[in-house]
Amino acid sequence: MAQLIDGKGISAQVKERIRQETAEFVKQTGITPGLAVVIVGNNSASRVYVNNKKKACEAVGFRSEEYALPEETTQQELLDLVDKLNRDEAIHGILVQLPLPKQISEDRVIEAISPDKDVDAFHASNVGKIMQGEYRFLPCTPAGVMELLHASGISPAGKECVVVGRSNIVGKPMAMLLLHENGTVTICHSRTKELAEVTRRAEILVAAVGKAKFITADMVRPGAVVIDVGMNRDENGKLCGDVDFDPVAEVASAITPVPGGVGPMTIAMLMQNTLTAAKAQAECR
Ligand code: NDP
């Protein structure tokens, strides 16, 4: 049976470290890190994520401001709000919860956020820095995965790493972070041929597909480390990952659960980025 990688416990340790660093920063500068979270429309999953982010802000000693805009918000109205937040000195990080309603271009909004306050690390200039390995902000979910690996004493160096999924927010930056830590990285997607043959090569397998229980035991190399980024609902409406947990746990050496794996780490990394942003902006004043 695989070792369980406890994202809940590891994220609690990370948040405690951030809480202590924040208290020290506030003492030295008088500045409280501030995160603005913008949510547009009535997506219930987004609502849950936003509430979790607000709770995490309170736990580490940040100020959080929530802007809940109606579904029919226009692109210009949202861009105006982003512009106001860009200029607000009490706000160090801006997060616009995706997805956005169809009348709004996500790309336009992401590019409007000041790169200095782009705590999701989605802005093209931050993405470019990630490619170069010179991070201003680490992309939250992939950074959370790296923290889980580090905390579990697992190094990607020299290992076969396979990432299933190539989205801009998870798959691609995930592959880049593994590469920067000297993994030999393969990225798979919906057009990959003989997927199981590729995934069976992985010593570290990261699933970011968005399909419930998609990674089955026959796709996993015995002894592999399996990281499940997926957040899906199964046929009974229960939260589950992209990995068929029980059978895969019989084959893997270590595995993350869903819930309680990558999800809490993503939020911890968002807190880390907000503190980093506040420190950098304090230095510029
Ligand atoms: P996307 O839908 O943007 O990307 C999914 C990727 O999976 C695509 O690259 C797609 O390939 C690939 N894919 C789809 N079907 C297959 C297939 N049959 N074989 C191989 N690859 C396939 O999703 P995200 O990256 O945004 O999210 C992935 C999952 O992670 C979701 O469940 C999401 O909810 C979860 N998530 C969890 C977070 C957390 O904090 N734990 C944070 C963000 C996301 P192609 O490009 O060819 O279409």
mmCIF file of C-alpha atoms and ligand atoms in Angstrom:
data_model
loop_
_atom_site.group_PDB
_atom_site.id
_atom_site.type_symbol
_atom_site.label_atom_id
_atom_site.label_comp_id
_atom_site.label_asym_id
_atom_site.label_seq_id
_atom_site.Cartn_x
_atom_site.Cartn_y
_atom_site.Cartn_z
ATOM 1 C CA MET A 1 0.000 0.000 0.000
ATOM 2 C CA ALA A 2 1.356 3.424 -0.993
ATOM 3 C CA GLN A 3 2.450 6.082 1.465
ATOM 4 C CA LEU A 4 -0.244 8.763 1.670
ATOM 5 C CA ILE A 5 1.060 12.259 0.867
ATOM 6 C CA ASP A 6 -0.906 14.387 3.317
ATOM 7 C CA GLY A 7 -1.568 17.721 1.596
ATOM 8 C CA LYS A 8 -3.783 18.899 4.422
ATOM 9 C CA GLY A 9 -1.064 18.430 7.023
ATOM 10 C CA ILE A 10 1.765 19.765 4.830
ATOM 11 C CA SER A 11 -0.292 22.818 3.820
ATOM 12 C CA ALA A 12 -1.019 23.534 7.497
ATOM 13 C CA GLN A 13 2.743 23.623 8.160
ATOM 14 C CA VAL A 14 3.315 25.918 5.163
ATOM 15 C CA LYS A 15 0.531 28.271 6.294
ATOM 16 C CA GLU A 16 1.916 28.348 9.828
ATOM 17 C CA ARG A 17 5.319 29.393 8.436
ATOM 18 C CA ILE A 18 3.612 32.099 6.338
ATOM 19 C CA ARG A 19 1.636 33.268 9.401
ATOM 20 C CA GLN A 20 4.852 33.728 11.366
ATOM 21 C CA GLU A 21 6.616 35.483 8.462
ATOM 22 C CA THR A 22 3.588 37.745 8.012
ATOM 23 C CA ALA A 23 3.522 38.713 11.687
ATOM 24 C CA GLU A 24 7.218 39.638 11.443
ATOM 25 C CA PHE A 25 6.649 41.620 8.222
ATOM 26 C CA VAL A 26 3.722 43.545 9.749
ATOM 27 C CA LYS A 27 5.840 44.319 12.830
ATOM 28 C CA GLN A 28 8.721 45.636 10.727
ATOM 29 C CA THR A 29 6.782 47.602 8.081
ATOM 30 C CA GLY A 30 3.297 48.258 9.476
ATOM 31 C CA ILE A 31 1.947 46.838 6.204
ATOM 32 C CA THR A 32 -0.656 44.062 6.254
ATOM 33 C CA PRO A 33 -0.583 41.977 3.066
ATOM 34 C CA GLY A 34 -3.857 42.437 1.180
ATOM 35 C CA LEU A 35 -5.457 40.078 -1.343
ATOM 36 C CA ALA A 36 -8.418 41.093 -3.512
ATOM 37 C CA VAL A 37 -10.493 38.189 -4.762
ATOM 38 C CA VAL A 38 -12.891 38.921 -7.609
ATOM 39 C CA ILE A 39 -15.685 36.517 -8.470
ATOM 40 C CA VAL A 40 -18.107 37.072 -11.341
ATOM 41 C CA GLY A 41 -21.371 35.152 -11.600
ATOM 42 C CA ASN A 42 -22.850 32.209 -9.739
ATOM 43 C CA ASN A 43 -20.516 29.276 -10.324
ATOM 44 C CA SER A 44 -20.918 27.189 -7.153
ATOM 45 C CA ALA A 45 -17.453 25.567 -7.368
ATOM 46 C CA SER A 46 -15.886 29.049 -7.717
ATOM 47 C CA ARG A 47 -17.855 30.191 -4.646
ATOM 48 C CA VAL A 48 -16.331 27.347 -2.588
ATOM 49 C CA TYR A 49 -12.792 28.162 -3.804
ATOM 50 C CA VAL A 50 -13.235 31.868 -3.023
ATOM 51 C CA ASN A 51 -14.512 31.125 0.490
ATOM 52 C CA ASN A 52 -11.532 28.822 1.128
ATOM 53 C CA LYS A 53 -9.140 31.517 -0.059
ATOM 54 C CA LYS A 54 -10.745 34.098 2.252
ATOM 55 C CA LYS A 55 -10.485 31.721 5.209
ATOM 56 C CA ALA A 56 -6.817 31.068 4.440
ATOM 57 C CA CYS A 57 -6.153 34.837 4.343
ATOM 58 C CA GLU A 58 -7.639 35.227 7.807
ATOM 59 C CA ALA A 59 -5.609 32.281 9.123
ATOM 60 C CA VAL A 60 -2.264 33.740 8.025
ATOM 61 C CA GLY A 61 -3.073 37.341 9.035
ATOM 62 C CA PHE A 62 -3.784 38.934 5.632
ATOM 63 C CA ARG A 63 -6.509 41.386 4.798
ATOM 64 C CA SER A 64 -8.837 40.032 2.126
ATOM 65 C CA GLU A 65 -11.343 41.965 0.066
ATOM 66 C CA GLU A 66 -13.991 40.178 -1.927
ATOM 67 C CA TYR A 67 -15.669 41.652 -4.991
ATOM 68 C CA ALA A 68 -18.692 39.578 -6.025
ATOM 69 C CA LEU A 69 -19.984 40.839 -9.360
ATOM 70 C CA PRO A 70 -23.176 39.722 -11.113
ATOM 71 C CA GLU A 71 -23.209 37.251 -14.021
ATOM 72 C CA GLU A 72 -24.064 40.031 -16.514
ATOM 73 C CA THR A 73 -20.983 42.140 -15.649
ATOM 74 C CA THR A 74 -19.386 43.552 -18.801
ATOM 75 C CA GLN A 75 -15.725 43.156 -19.694
ATOM 76 C CA GLN A 76 -15.203 46.904 -19.294
ATOM 77 C CA GLU A 77 -16.707 46.896 -15.800
ATOM 78 C CA LEU A 78 -14.348 44.118 -14.749
ATOM 79 C CA LEU A 79 -11.345 45.832 -16.385
ATOM 80 C CA ASP A 80 -12.259 49.043 -14.519
ATOM 81 C CA LEU A 81 -12.267 47.145 -11.219
ATOM 82 C CA VAL A 82 -8.901 45.521 -12.014
ATOM 83 C CA ASP A 83 -7.502 48.960 -12.849
ATOM 84 C CA LYS A 84 -8.726 50.350 -9.515
ATOM 85 C CA LEU A 85 -7.174 47.399 -7.637
ATOM 86 C CA ASN A 86 -3.904 47.765 -9.559
ATOM 87 C CA ARG A 87 -3.643 51.309 -8.163
ATOM 88 C CA ASP A 88 -4.781 50.457 -4.604
ATOM 89 C CA GLU A 89 -1.709 50.494 -2.333
ATOM 90 C CA ALA A 90 -3.444 48.366 0.315
ATOM 91 C CA ILE A 91 -3.897 45.532 -2.193
ATOM 92 C CA HIS A 92 -0.789 43.501 -2.989
ATOM 93 C CA GLY A 93 -2.358 40.566 -4.803
ATOM 94 C CA ILE A 94 -5.299 40.353 -7.208
ATOM 95 C CA LEU A 95 -7.020 37.104 -8.033
ATOM 96 C CA VAL A 96 -9.831 36.948 -10.549
ATOM 97 C CA GLN A 97 -11.524 33.587 -10.084
ATOM 98 C CA LEU A 98 -11.877 31.657 -13.352
ATOM 99 C CA PRO A 99 -13.935 30.706 -15.281
ATOM 100 C CA LEU A 100 -15.507 34.031 -16.255
ATOM 101 C CA PRO A 101 -18.886 34.455 -17.982
ATOM 102 C CA LYS A 102 -18.659 34.128 -21.770
ATOM 103 C CA GLN A 103 -18.999 37.855 -22.544
ATOM 104 C CA ILE A 104 -15.634 38.474 -20.822
ATOM 105 C CA SER A 105 -12.277 37.517 -22.332
ATOM 106 C CA GLU A 106 -10.199 35.773 -19.649
ATOM 107 C CA ASP A 107 -7.017 36.631 -21.548
ATOM 108 C CA ARG A 108 -7.861 40.356 -21.585
ATOM 109 C CA VAL A 109 -8.528 40.350 -17.851
ATOM 110 C CA ILE A 110 -5.394 38.356 -16.969
ATOM 111 C CA GLU A 111 -3.243 40.713 -19.045
ATOM 112 C CA ALA A 112 -4.840 43.733 -17.313
ATOM 113 C CA ILE A 113 -3.704 42.624 -13.857
ATOM 114 C CA SER A 114 -0.438 44.265 -12.857
ATOM 115 C CA PRO A 115 2.299 41.586 -13.118
ATOM 116 C CA ASP A 116 3.445 42.704 -9.648
ATOM 117 C CA LYS A 117 0.035 41.762 -8.204
ATOM 118 C CA ASP A 118 -0.547 38.689 -10.369
ATOM 119 C CA VAL A 119 -0.469 36.171 -7.510
ATOM 120 C CA ASP A 120 -1.907 33.404 -9.726
ATOM 121 C CA ALA A 121 1.149 33.832 -12.029
ATOM 122 C CA PHE A 122 -1.048 33.773 -15.147
ATOM 123 C CA HIS A 123 0.168 37.049 -16.730
ATOM 124 C CA ALA A 124 2.348 36.522 -19.821
ATOM 125 C CA SER A 125 5.320 38.254 -18.198
ATOM 126 C CA ASN A 126 5.152 35.926 -15.182
ATOM 127 C CA VAL A 127 4.666 32.897 -17.436
ATOM 128 C CA GLY A 128 7.804 33.997 -19.305
ATOM 129 C CA LYS A 129 9.715 34.174 -16.033
ATOM 130 C CA ILE A 130 8.555 30.654 -15.157
ATOM 131 C CA MET A 131 9.959 29.430 -18.492
ATOM 132 C CA GLN A 132 13.259 31.101 -17.659
ATOM 133 C CA GLY A 133 13.305 29.626 -14.168
ATOM 134 C CA GLU A 134 13.429 33.118 -12.623
ATOM 135 C CA TYR A 135 10.287 33.238 -10.610
ATOM 136 C CA ARG A 136 8.512 36.316 -9.392
ATOM 137 C CA PHE A 137 5.502 34.168 -8.466
ATOM 138 C CA LEU A 138 5.262 30.410 -8.653
ATOM 139 C CA PRO A 139 2.123 29.079 -10.350
ATOM 140 C CA CYS A 140 0.051 27.993 -7.336
ATOM 141 C CA THR A 141 -1.032 24.440 -8.173
ATOM 142 C CA PRO A 142 2.269 23.216 -9.682
ATOM 143 C CA ALA A 143 4.182 24.947 -6.875
ATOM 144 C CA GLY A 144 1.953 23.144 -4.387
ATOM 145 C CA VAL A 145 2.834 19.826 -6.033
ATOM 146 C CA MET A 146 6.557 20.623 -5.756
ATOM 147 C CA GLU A 147 6.121 21.437 -2.040
ATOM 148 C CA LEU A 148 4.387 18.090 -1.532
ATOM 149 C CA LEU A 149 7.295 16.304 -3.230
ATOM 150 C CA HIS A 150 9.907 18.219 -1.214
ATOM 151 C CA ALA A 151 8.088 17.652 2.082
ATOM 152 C CA SER A 152 7.904 13.930 1.275
ATOM 153 C CA GLY A 153 11.625 13.710 0.474
ATOM 154 C CA ILE A 154 10.969 12.984 -3.227
ATOM 155 C CA SER A 155 13.275 14.606 -5.779
ATOM 156 C CA PRO A 156 12.442 14.653 -9.518
ATOM 157 C CA ALA A 157 16.156 14.871 -10.401
ATOM 158 C CA GLY A 158 17.030 12.283 -13.026
ATOM 159 C CA LYS A 159 13.582 10.677 -12.823
ATOM 160 C CA GLU A 160 11.068 9.968 -15.575
ATOM 161 C CA CYS A 161 8.250 12.435 -14.886
ATOM 162 C CA VAL A 162 5.013 12.252 -16.869
ATOM 163 C CA VAL A 163 2.396 15.014 -16.702
ATOM 164 C CA VAL A 164 -1.016 14.170 -18.148
ATOM 165 C CA GLY A 165 -2.640 17.477 -19.167
ATOM 166 C CA ARG A 166 -1.189 20.547 -20.881
ATOM 167 C CA SER A 167 -3.331 23.435 -19.656
ATOM 168 C CA ASN A 168 -1.705 26.816 -19.118
ATOM 169 C CA ILE A 169 -2.602 26.804 -15.425
ATOM 170 C CA VAL A 170 -1.558 23.274 -14.469
ATOM 171 C CA GLY A 171 0.014 20.937 -17.045
ATOM 172 C CA LYS A 172 2.501 23.235 -18.781
ATOM 173 C CA PRO A 173 3.880 25.049 -15.701
ATOM 174 C CA MET A 174 3.946 21.715 -13.832
ATOM 175 C CA ALA A 175 6.172 20.238 -16.517
ATOM 176 C CA MET A 176 8.412 23.303 -16.343
ATOM 177 C CA LEU A 177 8.887 23.113 -12.556
ATOM 178 C CA LEU A 178 9.748 19.403 -12.792
ATOM 179 C CA LEU A 179 12.185 20.204 -15.597
ATOM 180 C CA HIS A 180 13.833 22.964 -13.533
ATOM 181 C CA GLU A 181 14.411 20.349 -10.826
ATOM 182 C CA ASN A 182 16.096 18.091 -13.388
ATOM 183 C CA GLY A 183 13.282 15.649 -14.096
ATOM 184 C CA THR A 184 13.095 14.049 -17.553
ATOM 185 C CA VAL A 185 9.645 15.289 -18.443
ATOM 186 C CA THR A 186 6.996 14.060 -20.865
ATOM 187 C CA ILE A 187 3.715 15.943 -21.320
ATOM 188 C CA CYS A 188 0.651 13.972 -22.457
ATOM 189 C CA HIS A 189 -2.684 15.270 -23.763
ATOM 190 C CA SER A 190 -5.810 14.131 -25.548
ATOM 191 C CA ARG A 191 -3.889 13.406 -28.783
ATOM 192 C CA THR A 192 -1.190 11.301 -27.115
ATOM 193 C CA LYS A 193 -1.028 7.815 -28.633
ATOM 194 C CA GLU A 194 -0.694 4.759 -26.385
ATOM 195 C CA LEU A 195 -1.129 6.874 -23.269
ATOM 196 C CA ALA A 196 -0.838 3.940 -20.861
ATOM 197 C CA GLU A 197 2.550 3.002 -22.325
ATOM 198 C CA VAL A 198 3.808 6.508 -21.657
ATOM 199 C CA THR A 199 2.349 6.820 -18.161
ATOM 200 C CA ARG A 200 3.792 3.399 -17.225
ATOM 201 C CA ARG A 201 7.269 4.879 -17.768
ATOM 202 C CA ALA A 202 6.685 7.465 -15.048
ATOM 203 C CA GLU A 203 8.526 7.376 -11.765
ATOM 204 C CA ILE A 204 6.579 10.523 -10.919
ATOM 205 C CA LEU A 205 3.133 10.698 -12.533
ATOM 206 C CA VAL A 206 1.065 13.889 -12.313
ATOM 207 C CA ALA A 207 -2.571 13.686 -13.429
ATOM 208 C CA ALA A 208 -4.212 16.984 -14.434
ATOM 209 C CA VAL A 209 -6.900 15.820 -16.827
ATOM 210 C CA GLY A 210 -10.238 16.722 -15.259
ATOM 211 C CA LYS A 211 -11.769 13.252 -15.718
ATOM 212 C CA ALA A 212 -12.879 11.226 -12.716
ATOM 213 C CA LYS A 213 -10.751 8.111 -12.013
ATOM 214 C CA PHE A 214 -9.107 8.386 -15.439
ATOM 215 C CA ILE A 215 -5.718 6.990 -14.336
ATOM 216 C CA THR A 216 -6.200 3.304 -13.622
ATOM 217 C CA ALA A 217 -3.791 0.880 -11.945
ATOM 218 C CA ASP A 218 -2.633 -0.648 -15.251
ATOM 219 C CA MET A 219 -1.374 2.822 -16.315
ATOM 220 C CA VAL A 220 0.951 3.123 -13.309
ATOM 221 C CA ARG A 221 4.493 1.804 -12.960
ATOM 222 C CA PRO A 222 4.942 -0.226 -9.768
ATOM 223 C CA GLY A 223 6.539 2.008 -7.142
ATOM 224 C CA ALA A 224 5.659 5.286 -8.896
ATOM 225 C CA VAL A 225 4.812 8.483 -7.031
ATOM 226 C CA VAL A 226 1.319 9.505 -8.144
ATOM 227 C CA ILE A 227 0.124 13.089 -7.780
ATOM 228 C CA ASP A 228 -3.558 13.711 -8.432
ATOM 229 C CA VAL A 229 -4.412 17.304 -9.329
ATOM 230 C CA GLY A 230 -7.941 16.497 -10.548
ATOM 231 C CA MET A 231 -11.044 17.744 -8.786
ATOM 232 C CA ASN A 232 -14.091 16.044 -10.180
ATOM 233 C CA ARG A 233 -17.425 14.630 -9.046
ATOM 234 C CA ASP A 234 -18.001 10.895 -9.338
ATOM 235 C CA GLU A 235 -21.302 9.232 -10.320
ATOM 236 C CA ASN A 236 -22.610 9.820 -6.765
ATOM 237 C CA GLY A 237 -21.618 13.487 -6.729
ATOM 238 C CA LYS A 238 -18.678 12.812 -4.398
ATOM 239 C CA LEU A 239 -15.451 14.786 -4.876
ATOM 240 C CA CYS A 240 -12.787 12.628 -6.521
ATOM 241 C CA GLY A 241 -9.560 13.028 -8.445
ATOM 242 C CA ASP A 242 -8.299 11.950 -11.847
ATOM 243 C CA VAL A 243 -6.785 8.814 -10.296
ATOM 244 C CA ASP A 244 -8.679 5.630 -9.458
ATOM 245 C CA PHE A 245 -7.374 5.858 -5.915
ATOM 246 C CA ASP A 246 -7.795 2.451 -4.251
ATOM 247 C CA PRO A 247 -6.379 0.218 -7.018
ATOM 248 C CA VAL A 248 -3.614 2.726 -7.882
ATOM 249 C CA ALA A 249 -2.594 2.960 -4.199
ATOM 250 C CA GLU A 250 -1.873 -0.794 -4.374
ATOM 251 C CA VAL A 251 0.703 -0.200 -7.144
ATOM 252 C CA ALA A 252 2.216 3.218 -6.289
ATOM 253 C CA SER A 253 4.847 3.920 -3.622
ATOM 254 C CA ALA A 254 3.276 7.265 -2.664
ATOM 255 C CA ILE A 255 0.005 8.967 -3.646
ATOM 256 C CA THR A 256 -1.987 12.120 -2.930
ATOM 257 C CA PRO A 257 -5.639 11.774 -1.909
ATOM 258 C CA VAL A 258 -8.551 13.884 -3.187
ATOM 259 C CA PRO A 259 -9.669 15.751 -1.189
ATOM 260 C CA GLY A 260 -6.735 16.565 1.084
ATOM 261 C CA GLY A 261 -3.893 16.384 -1.442
ATOM 262 C CA VAL A 262 -3.024 19.057 -3.985
ATOM 263 C CA GLY A 263 -6.084 21.287 -3.334
ATOM 264 C CA PRO A 264 -5.026 22.682 0.074
ATOM 265 C CA MET A 265 -1.482 23.221 -1.233
ATOM 266 C CA THR A 266 -2.739 25.441 -4.058
ATOM 267 C CA ILE A 267 -4.244 27.799 -1.501
ATOM 268 C CA ALA A 268 -1.111 27.742 0.664
ATOM 269 C CA MET A 269 0.966 28.748 -2.390
ATOM 270 C CA LEU A 270 -1.465 31.587 -3.111
ATOM 271 C CA MET A 271 -0.793 32.865 0.407
ATOM 272 C CA GLN A 272 2.955 32.536 -0.218
ATOM 273 C CA ASN A 273 2.661 34.560 -3.448
ATOM 274 C CA THR A 274 0.623 37.278 -1.732
ATOM 275 C CA LEU A 275 3.253 37.663 0.991
ATOM 276 C CA THR A 276 5.996 37.740 -1.673
ATOM 277 C CA ALA A 277 4.038 40.451 -3.530
ATOM 278 C CA ALA A 278 3.552 42.529 -0.369
ATOM 279 C CA LYS A 279 7.282 42.315 0.462
ATOM 280 C CA ALA A 280 8.309 43.301 -3.074
ATOM 281 C CA GLN A 281 5.870 46.240 -3.162
ATOM 282 C CA ALA A 282 7.018 47.406 0.291
ATOM 283 C CA GLU A 283 10.611 47.531 -1.002
ATOM 284 C CA CYS A 284 9.533 49.678 -3.967
ATOM 285 C CA ARG A 285 7.882 52.335 -1.807
HETATM 286 P P1 NDP B 1 -8.132 21.558 -18.657
HETATM 287 O O1 NDP B 1 -9.468 21.032 -19.045
HETATM 288 O O2 NDP B 1 -7.762 22.938 -19.003
HETATM 289 O O3 NDP B 1 -7.003 20.575 -19.238
HETATM 290 C C1 NDP B 1 -7.160 19.196 -19.233
HETATM 291 C C2 NDP B 1 -6.018 18.552 -19.977
HETATM 292 O O4 NDP B 1 -6.236 17.155 -19.971
HETATM 293 C C3 NDP B 1 -5.900 19.001 -21.422
HETATM 294 O O5 NDP B 1 -4.562 19.305 -21.725
HETATM 295 C C4 NDP B 1 -6.386 17.808 -22.201
HETATM 296 O O6 NDP B 1 -5.734 17.623 -23.444
HETATM 297 C C5 NDP B 1 -6.023 16.663 -21.277
HETATM 298 N N1 NDP B 1 -6.882 15.509 -21.561
HETATM 299 C C6 NDP B 1 -8.223 15.477 -21.667
HETATM 300 N N2 NDP B 1 -8.632 14.251 -22.003
HETATM 301 C C7 NDP B 1 -7.522 13.500 -22.114
HETATM 302 C C8 NDP B 1 -7.295 12.149 -22.466
HETATM 303 N N3 NDP B 1 -8.296 11.314 -22.772
HETATM 304 N N4 NDP B 1 -6.019 11.698 -22.494
HETATM 305 C C9 NDP B 1 -4.985 12.517 -22.191
HETATM 306 N N5 NDP B 1 -5.155 13.822 -21.866
HETATM 307 C C10 NDP B 1 -6.405 14.294 -21.834
HETATM 308 O O7 NDP B 1 -8.043 21.323 -17.078
HETATM 309 P P2 NDP B 1 -7.081 22.011 -15.975
HETATM 310 O O8 NDP B 1 -5.664 21.766 -16.300
HETATM 311 O O9 NDP B 1 -7.544 23.367 -15.690
HETATM 312 O O10 NDP B 1 -7.482 21.107 -14.701
HETATM 313 C C11 NDP B 1 -7.252 19.713 -14.671
HETATM 314 C C12 NDP B 1 -7.896 19.158 -13.414
HETATM 315 O O11 NDP B 1 -7.263 19.721 -12.285
HETATM 316 C C13 NDP B 1 -9.384 19.473 -13.247
HETATM 317 O O12 NDP B 1 -10.019 18.381 -12.604
HETATM 318 C C14 NDP B 1 -9.393 20.674 -12.346
HETATM 319 O O13 NDP B 1 -10.597 20.791 -11.595
HETATM 320 C C15 NDP B 1 -8.234 20.349 -11.446
HETATM 321 N N6 NDP B 1 -7.596 21.512 -10.824
HETATM 322 C C16 NDP B 1 -7.284 21.367 -9.515
HETATM 323 C C17 NDP B 1 -6.648 22.376 -8.852
HETATM 324 C C18 NDP B 1 -6.292 22.161 -7.444
HETATM 325 O O14 NDP B 1 -6.025 23.118 -6.752
HETATM 326 N N7 NDP B 1 -6.251 20.896 -6.971
HETATM 327 C C19 NDP B 1 -6.329 23.656 -9.498
HETATM 328 C C20 NDP B 1 -6.619 23.675 -10.925
HETATM 329 C C21 NDP B 1 -7.241 22.625 -11.539
HETATM 330 P P3 NDP B 1 -5.899 18.657 -24.690
HETATM 331 O O15 NDP B 1 -5.045 19.826 -24.350
HETATM 332 O O16 NDP B 1 -5.395 17.873 -25.853
HETATM 333 O O17 NDP B 1 -7.362 18.979 -24.767
#
